[in-house]
Coordinates of C-alpha atoms and ligand atoms in Angstrom, one line a residue:
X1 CA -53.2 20.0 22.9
X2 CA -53.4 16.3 21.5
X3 CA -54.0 17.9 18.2
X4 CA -51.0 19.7 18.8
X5 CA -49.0 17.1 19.9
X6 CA -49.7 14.9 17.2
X7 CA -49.3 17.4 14.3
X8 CA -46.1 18.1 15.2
X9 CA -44.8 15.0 15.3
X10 CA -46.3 14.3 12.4
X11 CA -45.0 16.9 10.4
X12 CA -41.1 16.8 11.8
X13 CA -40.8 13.0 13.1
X14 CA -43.3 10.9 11.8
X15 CA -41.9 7.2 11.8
X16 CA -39.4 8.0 14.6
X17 CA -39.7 7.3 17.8
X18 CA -40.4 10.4 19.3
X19 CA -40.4 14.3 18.6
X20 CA -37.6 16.9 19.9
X21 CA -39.9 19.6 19.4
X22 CA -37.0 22.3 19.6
X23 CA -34.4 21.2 17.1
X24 CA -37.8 20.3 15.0
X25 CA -36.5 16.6 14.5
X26 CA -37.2 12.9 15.6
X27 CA -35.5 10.9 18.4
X28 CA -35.0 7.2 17.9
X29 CA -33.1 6.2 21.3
X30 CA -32.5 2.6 22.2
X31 CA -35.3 1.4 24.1
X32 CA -37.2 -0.5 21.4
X33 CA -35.3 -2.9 19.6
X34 CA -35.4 -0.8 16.2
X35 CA -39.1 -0.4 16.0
X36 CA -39.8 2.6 15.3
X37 CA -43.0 5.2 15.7
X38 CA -43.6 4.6 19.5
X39 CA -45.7 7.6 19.5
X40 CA -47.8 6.3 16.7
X41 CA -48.7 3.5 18.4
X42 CA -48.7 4.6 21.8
X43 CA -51.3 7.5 20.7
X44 CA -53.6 5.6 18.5
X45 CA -55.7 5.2 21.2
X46 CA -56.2 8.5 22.5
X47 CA -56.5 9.8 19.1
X48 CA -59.1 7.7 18.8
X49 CA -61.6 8.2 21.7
X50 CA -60.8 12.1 21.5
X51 CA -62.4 11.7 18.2
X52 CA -59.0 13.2 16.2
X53 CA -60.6 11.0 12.8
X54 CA -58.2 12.1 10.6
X55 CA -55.3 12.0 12.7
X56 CA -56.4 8.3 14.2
X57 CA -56.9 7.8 10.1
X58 CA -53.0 9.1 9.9
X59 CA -51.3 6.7 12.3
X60 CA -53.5 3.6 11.1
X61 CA -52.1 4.3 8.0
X62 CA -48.7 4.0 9.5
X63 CA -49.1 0.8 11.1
X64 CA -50.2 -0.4 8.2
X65 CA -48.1 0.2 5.8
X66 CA -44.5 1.3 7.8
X67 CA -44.8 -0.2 11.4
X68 CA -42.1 -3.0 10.5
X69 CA -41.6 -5.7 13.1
X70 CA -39.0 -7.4 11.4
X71 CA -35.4 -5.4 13.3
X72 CA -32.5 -6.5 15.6
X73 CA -31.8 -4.5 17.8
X74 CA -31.9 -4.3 21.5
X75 CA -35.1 -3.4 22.9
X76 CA -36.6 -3.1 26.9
X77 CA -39.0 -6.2 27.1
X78 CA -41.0 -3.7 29.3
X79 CA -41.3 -0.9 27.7
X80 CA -42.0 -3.1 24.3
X81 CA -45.4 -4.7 26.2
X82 CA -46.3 -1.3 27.6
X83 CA -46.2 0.9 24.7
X84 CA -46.2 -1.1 21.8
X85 CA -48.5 -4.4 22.6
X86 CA -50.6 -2.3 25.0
X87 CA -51.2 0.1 22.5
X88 CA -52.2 -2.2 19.4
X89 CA -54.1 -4.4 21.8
X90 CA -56.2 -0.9 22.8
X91 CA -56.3 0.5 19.3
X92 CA -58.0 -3.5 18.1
X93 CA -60.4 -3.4 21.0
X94 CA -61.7 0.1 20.2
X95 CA -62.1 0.1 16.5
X96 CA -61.9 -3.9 15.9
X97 CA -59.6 -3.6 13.2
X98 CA -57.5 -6.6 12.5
X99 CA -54.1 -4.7 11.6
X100 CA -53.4 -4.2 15.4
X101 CA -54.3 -7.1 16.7
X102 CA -52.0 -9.3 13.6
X103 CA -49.2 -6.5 14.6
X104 CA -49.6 -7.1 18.3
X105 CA -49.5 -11.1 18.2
X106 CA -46.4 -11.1 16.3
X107 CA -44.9 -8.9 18.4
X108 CA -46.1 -11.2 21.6
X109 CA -44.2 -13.9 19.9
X110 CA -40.5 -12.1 19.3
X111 CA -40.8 -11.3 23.6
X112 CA -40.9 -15.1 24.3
X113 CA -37.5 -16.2 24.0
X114 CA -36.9 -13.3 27.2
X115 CA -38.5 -15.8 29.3
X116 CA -36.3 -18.6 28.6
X117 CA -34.3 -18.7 32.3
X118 CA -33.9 -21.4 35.0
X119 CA -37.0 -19.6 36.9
X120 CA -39.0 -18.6 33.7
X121 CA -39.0 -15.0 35.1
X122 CA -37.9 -12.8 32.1
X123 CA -34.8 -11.0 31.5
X124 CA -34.7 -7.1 30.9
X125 CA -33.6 -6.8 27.5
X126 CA -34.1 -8.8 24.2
X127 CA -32.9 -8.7 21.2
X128 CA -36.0 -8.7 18.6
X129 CA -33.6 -10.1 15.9
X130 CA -32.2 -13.2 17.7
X131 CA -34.3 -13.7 20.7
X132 CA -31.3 -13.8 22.8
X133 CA -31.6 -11.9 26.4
X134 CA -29.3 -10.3 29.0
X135 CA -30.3 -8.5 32.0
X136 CA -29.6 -4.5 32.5
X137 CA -26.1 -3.5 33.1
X138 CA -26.8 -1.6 35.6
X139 CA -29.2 -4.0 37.7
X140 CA -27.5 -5.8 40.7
X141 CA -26.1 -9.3 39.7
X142 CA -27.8 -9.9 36.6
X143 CA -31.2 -9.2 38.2
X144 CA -34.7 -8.7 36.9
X145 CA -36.3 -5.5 37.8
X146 CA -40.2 -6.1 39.8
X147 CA -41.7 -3.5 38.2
X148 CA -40.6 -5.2 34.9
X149 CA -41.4 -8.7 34.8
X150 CA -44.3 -7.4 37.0
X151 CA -45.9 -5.2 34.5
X152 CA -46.9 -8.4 31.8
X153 CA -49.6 -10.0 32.9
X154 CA -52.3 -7.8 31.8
X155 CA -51.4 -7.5 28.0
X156 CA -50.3 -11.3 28.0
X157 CA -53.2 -12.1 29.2
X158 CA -54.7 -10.9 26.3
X159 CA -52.5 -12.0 23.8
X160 CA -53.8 -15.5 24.4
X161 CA -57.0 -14.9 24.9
X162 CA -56.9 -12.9 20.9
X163 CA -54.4 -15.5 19.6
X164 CA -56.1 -19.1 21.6
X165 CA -52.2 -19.6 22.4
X166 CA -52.2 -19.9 25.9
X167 CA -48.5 -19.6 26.0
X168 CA -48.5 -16.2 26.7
X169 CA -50.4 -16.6 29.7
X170 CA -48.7 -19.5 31.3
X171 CA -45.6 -17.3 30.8
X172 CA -47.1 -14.6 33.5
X173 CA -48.5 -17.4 35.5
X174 CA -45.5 -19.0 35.9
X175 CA -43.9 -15.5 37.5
X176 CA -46.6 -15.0 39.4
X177 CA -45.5 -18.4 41.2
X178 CA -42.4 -17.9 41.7
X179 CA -43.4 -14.5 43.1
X180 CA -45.4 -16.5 45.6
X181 CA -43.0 -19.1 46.2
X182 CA -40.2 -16.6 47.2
X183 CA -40.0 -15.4 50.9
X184 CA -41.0 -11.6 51.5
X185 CA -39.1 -9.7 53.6
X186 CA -41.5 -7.7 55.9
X187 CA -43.9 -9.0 53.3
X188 CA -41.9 -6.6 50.8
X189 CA -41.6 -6.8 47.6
X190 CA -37.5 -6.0 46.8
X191 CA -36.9 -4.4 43.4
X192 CA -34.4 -7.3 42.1
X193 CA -35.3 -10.2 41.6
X194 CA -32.3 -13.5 39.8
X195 CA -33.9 -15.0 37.1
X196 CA -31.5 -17.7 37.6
X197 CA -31.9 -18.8 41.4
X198 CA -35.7 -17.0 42.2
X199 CA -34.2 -15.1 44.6
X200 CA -34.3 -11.2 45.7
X201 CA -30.8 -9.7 45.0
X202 CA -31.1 -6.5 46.7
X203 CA -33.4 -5.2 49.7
X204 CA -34.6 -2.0 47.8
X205 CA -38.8 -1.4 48.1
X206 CA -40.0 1.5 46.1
X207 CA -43.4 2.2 45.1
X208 CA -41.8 4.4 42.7
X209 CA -39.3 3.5 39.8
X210 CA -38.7 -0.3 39.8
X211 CA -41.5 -1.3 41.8
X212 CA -44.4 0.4 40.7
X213 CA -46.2 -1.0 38.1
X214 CA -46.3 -4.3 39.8
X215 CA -48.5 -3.1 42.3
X216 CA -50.6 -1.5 39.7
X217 CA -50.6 -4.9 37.9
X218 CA -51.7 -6.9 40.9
X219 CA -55.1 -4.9 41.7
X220 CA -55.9 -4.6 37.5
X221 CA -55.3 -8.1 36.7
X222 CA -58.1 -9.0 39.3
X223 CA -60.3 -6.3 38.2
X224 CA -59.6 -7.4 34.8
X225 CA -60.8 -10.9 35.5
X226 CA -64.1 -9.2 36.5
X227 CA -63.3 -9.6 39.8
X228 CA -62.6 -14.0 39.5
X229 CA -58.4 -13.5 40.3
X230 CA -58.8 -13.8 43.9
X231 CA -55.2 -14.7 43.6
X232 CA -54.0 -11.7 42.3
X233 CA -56.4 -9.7 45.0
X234 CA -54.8 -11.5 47.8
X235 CA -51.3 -10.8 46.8
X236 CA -52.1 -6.7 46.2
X237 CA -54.0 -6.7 49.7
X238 CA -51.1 -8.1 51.6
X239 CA -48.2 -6.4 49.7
X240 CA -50.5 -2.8 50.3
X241 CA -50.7 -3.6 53.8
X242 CA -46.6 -4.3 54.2
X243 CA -46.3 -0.9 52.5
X244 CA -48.7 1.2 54.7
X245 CA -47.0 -0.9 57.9
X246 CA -43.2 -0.1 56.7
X247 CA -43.4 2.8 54.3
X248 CA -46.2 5.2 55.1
X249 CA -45.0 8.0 56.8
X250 CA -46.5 11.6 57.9
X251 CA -44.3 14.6 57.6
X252 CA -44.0 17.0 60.3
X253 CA -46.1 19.4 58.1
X254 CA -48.9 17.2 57.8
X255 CA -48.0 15.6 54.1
X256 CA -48.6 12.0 53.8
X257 CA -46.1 10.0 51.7
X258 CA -44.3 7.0 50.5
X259 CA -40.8 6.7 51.5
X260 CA -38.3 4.1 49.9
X261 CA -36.8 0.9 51.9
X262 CA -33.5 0.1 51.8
X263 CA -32.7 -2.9 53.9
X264 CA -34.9 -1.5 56.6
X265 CA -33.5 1.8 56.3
X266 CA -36.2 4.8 55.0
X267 CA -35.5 6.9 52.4
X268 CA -38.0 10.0 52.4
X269 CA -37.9 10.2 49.4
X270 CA -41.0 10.0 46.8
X271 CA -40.6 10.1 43.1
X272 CA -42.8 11.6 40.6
X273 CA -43.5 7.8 39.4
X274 CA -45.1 6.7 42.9
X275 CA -47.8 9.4 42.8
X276 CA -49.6 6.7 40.4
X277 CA -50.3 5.4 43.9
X278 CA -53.3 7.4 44.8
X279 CA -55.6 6.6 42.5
X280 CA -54.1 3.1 42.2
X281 CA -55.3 3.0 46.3
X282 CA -58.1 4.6 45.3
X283 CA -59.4 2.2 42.9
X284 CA -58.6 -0.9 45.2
X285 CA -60.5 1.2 47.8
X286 CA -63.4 0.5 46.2
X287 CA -63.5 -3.2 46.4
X288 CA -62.1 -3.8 50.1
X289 CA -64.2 -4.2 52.4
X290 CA -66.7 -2.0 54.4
X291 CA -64.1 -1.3 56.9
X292 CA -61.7 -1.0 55.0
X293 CA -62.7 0.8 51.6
X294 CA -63.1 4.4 53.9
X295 CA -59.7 4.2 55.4
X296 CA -57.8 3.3 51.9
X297 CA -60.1 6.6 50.2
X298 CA -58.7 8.5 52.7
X299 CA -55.4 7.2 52.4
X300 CA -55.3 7.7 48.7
X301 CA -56.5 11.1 49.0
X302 CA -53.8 12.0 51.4
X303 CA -51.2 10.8 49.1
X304 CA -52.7 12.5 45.9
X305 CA -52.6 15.6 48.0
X306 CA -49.5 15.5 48.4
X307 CA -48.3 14.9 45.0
X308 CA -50.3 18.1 44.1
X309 CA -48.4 19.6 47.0
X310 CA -45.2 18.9 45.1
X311 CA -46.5 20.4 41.9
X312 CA -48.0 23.6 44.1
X313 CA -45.0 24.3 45.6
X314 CA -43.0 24.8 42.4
X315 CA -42.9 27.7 40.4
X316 CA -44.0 26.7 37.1
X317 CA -47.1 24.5 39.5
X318 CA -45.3 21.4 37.8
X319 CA -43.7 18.8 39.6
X320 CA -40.2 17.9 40.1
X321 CA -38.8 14.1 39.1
X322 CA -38.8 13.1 43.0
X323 CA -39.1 15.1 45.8
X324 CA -38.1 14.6 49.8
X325 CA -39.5 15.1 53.4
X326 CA -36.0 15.7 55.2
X327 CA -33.8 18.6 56.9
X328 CA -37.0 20.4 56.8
X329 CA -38.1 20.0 53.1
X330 CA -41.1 19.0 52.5
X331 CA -42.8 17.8 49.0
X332 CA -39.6 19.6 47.1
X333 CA -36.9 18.0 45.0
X334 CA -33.5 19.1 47.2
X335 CA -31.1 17.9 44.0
X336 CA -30.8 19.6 41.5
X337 CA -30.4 16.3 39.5
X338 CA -34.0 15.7 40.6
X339 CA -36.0 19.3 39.7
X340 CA -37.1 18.0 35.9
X341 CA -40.3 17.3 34.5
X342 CA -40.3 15.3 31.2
X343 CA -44.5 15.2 30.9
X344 CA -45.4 12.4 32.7
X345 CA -48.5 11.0 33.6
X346 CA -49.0 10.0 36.9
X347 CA -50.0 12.9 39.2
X348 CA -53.2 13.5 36.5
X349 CA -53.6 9.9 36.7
X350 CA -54.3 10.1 40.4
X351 CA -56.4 12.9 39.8
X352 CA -58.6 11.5 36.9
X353 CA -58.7 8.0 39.3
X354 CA -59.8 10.2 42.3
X355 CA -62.1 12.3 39.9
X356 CA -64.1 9.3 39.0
X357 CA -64.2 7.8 42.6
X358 CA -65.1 10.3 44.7
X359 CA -66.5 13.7 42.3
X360 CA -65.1 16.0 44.5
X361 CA -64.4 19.1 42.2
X362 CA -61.3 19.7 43.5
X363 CA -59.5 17.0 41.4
X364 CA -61.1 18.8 38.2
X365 CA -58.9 22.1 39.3
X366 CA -56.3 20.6 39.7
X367 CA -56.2 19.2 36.7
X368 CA -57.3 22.3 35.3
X369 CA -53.7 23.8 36.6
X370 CA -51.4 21.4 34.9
X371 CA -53.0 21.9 31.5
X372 CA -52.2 25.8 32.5
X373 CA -48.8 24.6 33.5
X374 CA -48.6 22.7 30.4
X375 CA -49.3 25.5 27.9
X376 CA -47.1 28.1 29.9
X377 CA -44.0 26.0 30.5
X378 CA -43.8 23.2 28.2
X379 CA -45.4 24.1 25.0
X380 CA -42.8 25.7 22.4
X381 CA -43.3 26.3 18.9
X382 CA -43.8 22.8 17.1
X383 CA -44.9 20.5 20.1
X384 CA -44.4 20.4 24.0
X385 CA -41.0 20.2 25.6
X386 CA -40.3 18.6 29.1
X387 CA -38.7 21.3 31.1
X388 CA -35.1 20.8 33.6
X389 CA -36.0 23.0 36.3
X390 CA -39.6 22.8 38.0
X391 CA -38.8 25.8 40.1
X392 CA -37.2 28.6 37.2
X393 CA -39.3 30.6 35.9
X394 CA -38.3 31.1 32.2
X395 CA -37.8 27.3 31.9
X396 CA -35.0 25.4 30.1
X397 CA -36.7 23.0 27.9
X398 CA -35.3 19.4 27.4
X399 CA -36.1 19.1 23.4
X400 CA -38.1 15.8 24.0
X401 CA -41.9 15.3 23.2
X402 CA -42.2 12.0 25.4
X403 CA -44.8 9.3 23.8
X404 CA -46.4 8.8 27.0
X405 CA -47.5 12.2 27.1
X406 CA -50.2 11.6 24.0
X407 CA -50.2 8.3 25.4
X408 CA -51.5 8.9 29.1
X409 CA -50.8 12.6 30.2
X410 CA -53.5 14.2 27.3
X411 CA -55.4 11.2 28.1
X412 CA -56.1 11.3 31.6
X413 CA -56.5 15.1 31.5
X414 CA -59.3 14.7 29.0
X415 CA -60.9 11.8 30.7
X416 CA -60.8 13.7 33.7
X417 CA -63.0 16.4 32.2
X418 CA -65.7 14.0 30.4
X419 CA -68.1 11.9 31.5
X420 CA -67.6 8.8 33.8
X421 CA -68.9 6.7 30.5
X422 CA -66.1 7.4 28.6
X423 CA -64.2 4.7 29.0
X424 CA -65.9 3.3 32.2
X425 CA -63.8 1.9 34.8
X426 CA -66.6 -1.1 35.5
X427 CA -65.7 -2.0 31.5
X428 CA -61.8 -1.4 31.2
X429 CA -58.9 -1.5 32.7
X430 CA -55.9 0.9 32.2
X431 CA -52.4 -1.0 31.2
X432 CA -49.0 0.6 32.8
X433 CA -49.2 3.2 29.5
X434 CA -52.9 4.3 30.2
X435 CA -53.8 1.9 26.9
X436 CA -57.3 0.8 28.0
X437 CA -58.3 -3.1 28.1
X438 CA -61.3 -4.6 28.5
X439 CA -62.7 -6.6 31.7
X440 CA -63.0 -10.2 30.8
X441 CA -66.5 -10.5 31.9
X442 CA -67.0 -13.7 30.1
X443 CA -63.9 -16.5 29.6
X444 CA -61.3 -15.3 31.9
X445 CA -60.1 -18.9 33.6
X446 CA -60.2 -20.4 30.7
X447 CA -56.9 -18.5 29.4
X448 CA -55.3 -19.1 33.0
X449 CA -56.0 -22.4 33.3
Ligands
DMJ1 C1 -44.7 5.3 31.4 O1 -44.1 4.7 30.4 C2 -45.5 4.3 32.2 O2 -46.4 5.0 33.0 C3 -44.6 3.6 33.2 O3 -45.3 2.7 34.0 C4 -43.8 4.5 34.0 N1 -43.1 5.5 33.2 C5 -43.8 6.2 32.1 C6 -44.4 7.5 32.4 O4 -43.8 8.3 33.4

């Protein structure tokens, strides 16, 4: 399927950002600042410890002599870190090759001007040209987005540690303060954050979209450190125990879920996004506490059920964007605005998380399904397709081969099925992207300091 993936884009998009597998072109959208090739980079990696040589031997040559990092444009500070740095920072730890790490420290410096606010905590969007910043149109009063600013600290971390600049980590340090600083409501974590005052904007909680990676950043950074960021431990216990106190619900049919917060007000809602969640419980199970460590296994497991729940219940057995336990719905998307699939990652995250943790063969078949799932509904004749309907049979395919699916989808579903050495979870950690990074077992405080 990788193979697949990657000669396809290859042959119809190479050097653009992504492939629409239908029309048998490439898609440059506006998320990146004019860089280009985000599926080069994002599935260097994956190429890589699949053992694709020649096509890992195909995108290095790209970086090397087309990935240009001198543009203008507009780009997501987030999604820059997560693909792009994430990615080259992977692709030099695997294969030590100095391209990606040059290519990754130059890009680390053209995000810096983003954090150049009263508070330090970064704006949305920067322009890679000027280094000017603005927040998101469409984020409340010039906020900052949690799951944004939140989703740094593990590839800044390592920019200074490669570059012995330790501005890059003082950057994430400095958020993580005001983070602390700021007062939680129910011990929450709201969405929007003012870069200008430090203060929350809106009461919206979602494990999902906006939020999640945040979470997911808390519990990795300390794993990261090799276990020495007690800080960061603290912070992920308390905000996971305001989020099973306030947002932890059962449905009447049994199904165990995350709802959203809105001022105090649930939404039952869970999106496709928050089914990271499982095996992101799962792998802070691990590490809490005797007492502790069977109840969050179980909890994860409920939660990954679930989300397979919402991919059972469909027809094509994929799942739909976010799906809702009210008016006697349970684990189905209600909107139609809500049935797509666009190949993301996180439900076979969960699984390859739960896999590992727990070797109960149940997460292997259900794995097994998607990639059935996959080759039935998505795959078309020069790549795979997300699809706009979850629960139509002959599906209607979007025309967009996403880079997070070489990226993390084909990633987890092949480290599900090898062994737990590949890759081992006591040696790296996973960035937002799936782009693995290596605990710090030696010289951690020294960059943090
Ligand atoms: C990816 O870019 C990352 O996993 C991110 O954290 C959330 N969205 C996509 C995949 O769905």
């Amino acid at each position: 399927m990788m193979k697949f993936a990657w000669d396809n884009y290859k042959q119809y998009a190479l050097g653009k950002n992504e492939l629409r597998p239908l029309t048998k072109n490439g898609h440059i959208g506006n998320m990146f600042g004019g860089l280009r090739g985000a599926t080069v980079v994002d599935a260097l990696d994956t190429l890589y410890i699949m053992e694709l040589e020649e096509e890992f031997q195909e995108a290095k040559k790209w970086v090397e002599k087309s990935f240009d990092l001198n543009v203008n444009g507009e780009a997501s500070l987030f999604e820059v870190n997560i693909r792009y740095i994430g990615g080259l920072l992977a692709a030099y730890y695997l294969t030590g090759e100095e391209v990606f790490k040059s290519k990754a420290l130059e890009l680390g410096e053209k995000l810096l001007p983003a954090f150049n606010t009263p508070t330090g905590i970064p704006r949305g969007v920067i322009s890679l040209g000027s280094g000017m910043s603005w927040s998101w149109g469409w984020a409340s009063a010039g906020s900052s987005i949690l799951a944004e600013f939140g989703t740094l600290h593990l590839e800044f971390l390592h920019l200074s540690e490669l570059s012995g600049n330790p501005v890059f980590a003082e950057k994430v340090m400095n958020i993580r303060k005001v983070l602390n600083r700021v007062e939680k409501p129910q011990g929450l974590y709201p969405n929007f954050l003012s870069p200008v005052t430090g203060n929350w904007v809106q009461h919206h909680v979602s494990i999902g979209g906006l939020g999640d990676s945040f979470y997911e950043y808390l519990i990795k950074s300390w794993l990261m450190s090799d276990k020495k960021d007690s800080e960061a431990k603290k912070m992920y216990d308390d905000a996971l125990e305001a989020i099973e106190k306030h947002l932890v619900k059962k449905s009447a049919g049994g199904l165990t879920y995350i709802a959203e917060w809105r001022g105090g007000i649930l939404d039952h809602k869970m999106g496709h996004l928050a089914c990271f969640s499982g095996g992101m419980i799962a792998l802070g199970a691990e590490h809490a506490g005797e007492e502790r460590k069977q109840h969050y296994m179980d909890l994860a497991a409920e939660i990954t059920n679930t989300c397979h729940e919402s991919y059972a219940r469909s027809d094509t057995k994929l799942g739909p964007e976010a799906f809702r336990f009210d008016a006697g719905t349970e684990a189905m998307a209600t909107r139609l605005s809500e049935r797509y699939y666009i190949l993301r990652p996180e439900v076979v995250e969960s699984y390859m998380y739960m896999w590992r943790l727990t070797h109960d063969p149940k997460y292997r078949q259900w794995g097994w399904e998607v990639v059935k799932a996959l080759e039935k509904n998505c795959r078309v004749e020069a790549g795979f397709s997300g699809i706009r309907d979850v629960y139509v049979t002959t599906p209607m395919h979007d025309n967009m081969q996403q880079s997070f699916f070489l990226a993390e989808t084909l990633k987890y579903l092949y480290l599900l099925f090898c062994e737990d050495d590949v890759l081992s979870l006591d040696d790296w950690v996973f960035n937002t992207e799936a782009h693995p990074l290596p605990v710090n077992h030696t010289n951690f405080k020294a960059s943090v300091q």
